[in-house]
Amino acid sequence: MSDSNADTQKGSSDFEKRIFQRKGFTFFGLGLQDVIRYFFGGNASLAIIILILICFFLAKEAAMFFPDHHRGLKAYRSAGQEFVDYIGQEIEQHTRIYSSANIAYFAEVNRTSLEEDAILRAQRAVLANVESLTARSWKELERGLDNLEDAQEDLDDLKESEGALDASALSKLTKDIAQLEAKIVTVRAKLKKEVTVVLGSEKAWDLGGGGIGISSGARAKVLDAVLFEAFPDSKEDHPFIVETKAASRAKKGLEAEKLAGFKDTLKALQSAVRPMKDLHSDLKKIALESRKEINSLETAPARRDAWLAGAESTDDPAEKARMLARAGEVVIAAPDLSALNAPIYSSVDEHRTLLATLQAEVERLHKDLPDGAETESGRKNLKKADHYYGEFVTTVRENRDKIQGWRHDKSLGLMASVGAFLMGKDWVTNSSWHDFYGLLPLFTGSFLISIIALVVAVPFAVSAAVYVNQLANRREQTFIKPAIEFIGAIPSVVLGFFGILVFGETLRMVSQLEYLQWIPGFPMAERLTILNAGLLLAFMAVPTIFTLTEDALNNVPRALAENSLAMGATKLQTVFRVIVPTAISGIIAAVLLGFGRIIGETMVVLLVAGNKIKIPDFTEGLGVIAQPAHTMTGIIAQELGEVDNGSLHWRALFMVGVILFVISLGVNFTAQQILKKLQKI
Amino acid sequence: MKTTMSKNRITNTDIPEENRVISSHAGGNTAETIIGIDDVNFAYNKGTDVLKDVSLDINRGEVTAFIGPSGCGKSTLLRCLNRMNDLILTASITKGSINILGTDIYDPKVDPIELRKHVGMVFQKYNPFPKSIYENVAFGLRIQGIKKASILDEVVERSLTYAGLWDEVKDRLHSSGLGLSGGQQQRLCIARTIAVEPKIILMDEPCSALDPLSTAIIEDLITRLKNEFTIVIVTHNMQQATRVSDRTAYFYLGELIEVGPTTTIFNNPTEKRTEDYISGRFG
Ligand SMILES: Nc1ncnc2c1ncn2[C@@H]1O[C@H](COP(=O)(O)OP(=O)(O)OP(=O)(O)O)[C@@H](O)[C@H]1O
Ligand SMILES: [Mg+2]
């Protein structure tokens, strides 16, 4: 084309001819600019393609979950397990009431003898400590005593033996015995010295965490008692201990007398449940058999094919015949479910009468529950018992129709499977009974941990950002900002490690402090708890929230601050009335992105949250934070490695992943919307 | 016009140094001095004075205009008057003093926050807070701790009326101030400033981002305002200076060249440099 141009435009110079031509390097007719452009464009589309593939893969695996899950639920119903679990539920509710009331009872009975019990516990603990600290010498003493016994037996044998007395052997033995006796005396003396020394050290008095301290007077007596029990190796208790035991017993007796009626009710309740438990375990065995037959039907064709294939491939006629016979044995016919469930149907009436007795006892206990209690634990557990009573009543009421109208062949919609997943209260896997895949325990764990993390991280990160951006001087800025951003560089596994080894124990110790008892959940019994995980996650979320909040504050036009100051506002008024409100949507977006970071975090929660798959006990109120929990991310990380590809369990984990994905997506989307709004201002 | 102006600039820089004159306090009439600037030097960074030996009295109830080529220090001097320059850490007055209402405002005992409540400022780029119109005007009172709705309502209405904005916004007081037009936003900023009833209002090129009609409205507003406030206005618009101001001060390279009644400065300046600058404009 340029040639023809050249022909027609003879007059123009070479330069003019080329002025509009593409210059420089070309590649398949593309200029350098185009190549770079397509390279970058290609990378961007690759990211999008991968994202689409991930979504597709997740959706495919997860979609397969519900049909499989539905089949499992159907088997659960057909085998009568569903029915058995109704009864199990009632028993469990009963047990909760009983044990709360029981704990309350003992808390009350023991309340006046706390001091004596502490002394007795201390004496046992100190004795054990002393014995373990001087174990070597005790062994030596024992060995000496054994040897002495052996020697004496030898001597007796020698004396009783017939024939002439071997004078030299006799004198040697006597000498040995004398030596051994002398040795024992020295070992005893040494031991006594050692024990006295050990008793003077703090190590011997380490009574373990959470023990009630004892007075210094009692301490001296305990010391006496320990020495007394150690020397001589007395089988009897020191008089002080005998006295203390008696006092404790007497005081307990006095309290128990006051609550005797209550105790009787408790006992009656305990025996009322026994026949119900028997019925439950009988039915459980039957249901389990039925379930096995149902499961076996599912695998039957595969098993038969395996035998047939084996017979096909072997050359040995005997072996072949055996395998064919086994193949013939495989039952493929569906089990007669009506027959299998007959015992269950016939137990309905028995259950009704048993339940009536149980209900009557529960009612009686509820009426007999003392109005108040003297101890904190007593009050708390009475309240719990009352709460569980309410749950028991509801459960019984709800179960009545379910049990009466229960049919093993009642149809089960696909939505039931969705409901059982989203609303299921149990996540039980590898169980010999039935695997439950309920999201709630994991969801509540994730939720509680995230809430704690947010409640702690947001004020901390936002105020740090406001300070650094608005109030700090240059020097502080250059120091604080990188320091906080550095937190983000700490690998989460390292934080988890720290949480297990240092933070958890520190937190537990701190929770014992007298003046911190107003914090819900304190004192804490465990190291790995929702609180621990939440606090560590808060720490992890701080850099995200801090940086984004700082950006949002930076985006506020400087002129606004100047305007405010020119109006006579102070620096603080300017910050809180103008700058922060202007940046508020950016701050909200920062918080949401921080939340996304928290809910998706895996390593820390896996290591620190305690991994207990159970909906936390909300009767504790805000104290739930002192309990362990499991999370959606944690369960995937923990269980995905040990399940078979394509199994129901595997799919269930995928489904949990999808839920996480949806939550994160929602949070990110909301954050984006808010940011978009912010840019419009 | 542009070419004439730049020619003029060149001419201006050619003026020999010795021609500098410290302004006589022209105008010297009976008017009461409200701001007394006495031999002030100012530096953003130590060693380089941006203002040099500036002495100037500003009278109560008058509009004083600061004119001069870009970079001559008009805004700097204006911001010295309400101590906005305090925000720049390295900046300080290196010589002289500024008295407002008889108080040396750079005295350590003076609280700049209190000062700014009495010396309000309107900026070149209007910047309402991203709040409602009502809250924008009430801002100054709120930060002084006034919460009573009746007082706030009254002040908001009065200030908006004063700024000639009331009729335009009275039906949407609680919608965002950012939804107004540029001219309306600038008037909103003026209403916000006068709501706290300062003694003095400093205006730094308040109309330079506005169209002629909005400019006219604001100029009209300024002439009305001077009954109650003392106004200092920086402007690059010579006509504006003649229209609104009573006195004019001409700055050049950080020095005050000449100050006097506006009519005198524009019609009969003593200094050649002033004349050059002004005639460049009128070209
Ligand atoms: N924050 C600052 N730091 C350092 N120097 C500054 C600062 N602000 C202004 N200056 C300098 O001070 C001098 C005067 O500036 P000023 O803003 O007062 O000029 P102006 O007369 O208002 O000009 P314009 O008409 O363009 O607004 C200029 O040389 C400018 O470069
Ligand atoms: Mg300026």
Short mmCIF file of C-alpha atoms in Angstrom, two decimals, chain A residues 557 559-571 573-574 577-578 581-582 681, chain B residues 79 84 87 113 116-117 119 121 123 127-131 139-140 142-143 178 192-193:
data_model
loop_
_atom_site.label_atom_id
_atom_site.label_comp_id
_atom_site.label_asym_id
_atom_site.label_seq_id
_atom_site.Cartn_x
_atom_site.Cartn_y
_atom_site.Cartn_z
CA PRO A 557 -9.86 17.03 52.00
CA ALA A 559 -9.47 22.09 53.40
CA LEU A 560 -12.31 20.71 55.53
CA ALA A 561 -10.09 20.63 58.57
CA GLU A 562 -8.87 24.12 57.77
CA ASN A 563 -12.44 25.37 57.48
CA SER A 564 -13.34 23.85 60.78
CA LEU A 565 -10.31 25.28 62.55
CA ALA A 566 -11.03 28.70 61.06
CA MET A 567 -14.46 28.49 62.67
CA GLY A 568 -12.75 28.34 66.04
CA ALA A 569 -13.06 24.57 66.50
CA THR A 570 -10.37 22.84 68.50
CA LYS A 571 -8.29 20.09 66.96
CA GLN A 573 -13.65 18.98 67.69
CA THR A 574 -12.39 19.11 64.13
CA ARG A 577 -17.17 16.47 64.23
CA VAL A 578 -15.76 16.92 60.75
CA PRO A 581 -17.95 11.79 60.10
CA THR A 582 -16.68 12.60 56.61
CA ILE A 681 -19.17 12.58 47.94
CA ARG B 79 -3.82 34.14 57.47
CA MET B 84 -4.11 30.08 60.61
CA LEU B 87 -0.82 25.16 61.55
CA ILE B 113 -9.13 29.08 69.08
CA ARG B 116 -10.74 32.56 65.41
CA LYS B 117 -14.19 32.75 66.92
CA VAL B 119 -11.97 36.59 63.27
CA MET B 121 -12.51 33.33 57.40
CA PHE B 123 -11.81 30.61 51.63
CA ASN B 127 -15.87 23.88 51.30
CA PRO B 128 -19.11 23.16 53.10
CA PHE B 129 -18.87 20.25 55.53
CA PRO B 130 -20.49 17.06 54.23
CA LYS B 131 -23.44 17.70 56.53
CA PHE B 139 -21.59 24.13 63.33
CA GLY B 140 -19.98 27.17 64.92
CA ARG B 142 -22.46 23.56 68.29
CA ILE B 143 -18.74 23.58 68.86
CA LEU B 178 -22.87 19.62 48.95
CA ARG B 192 -21.61 29.58 58.45
CA THR B 193 -19.00 32.20 59.24
#
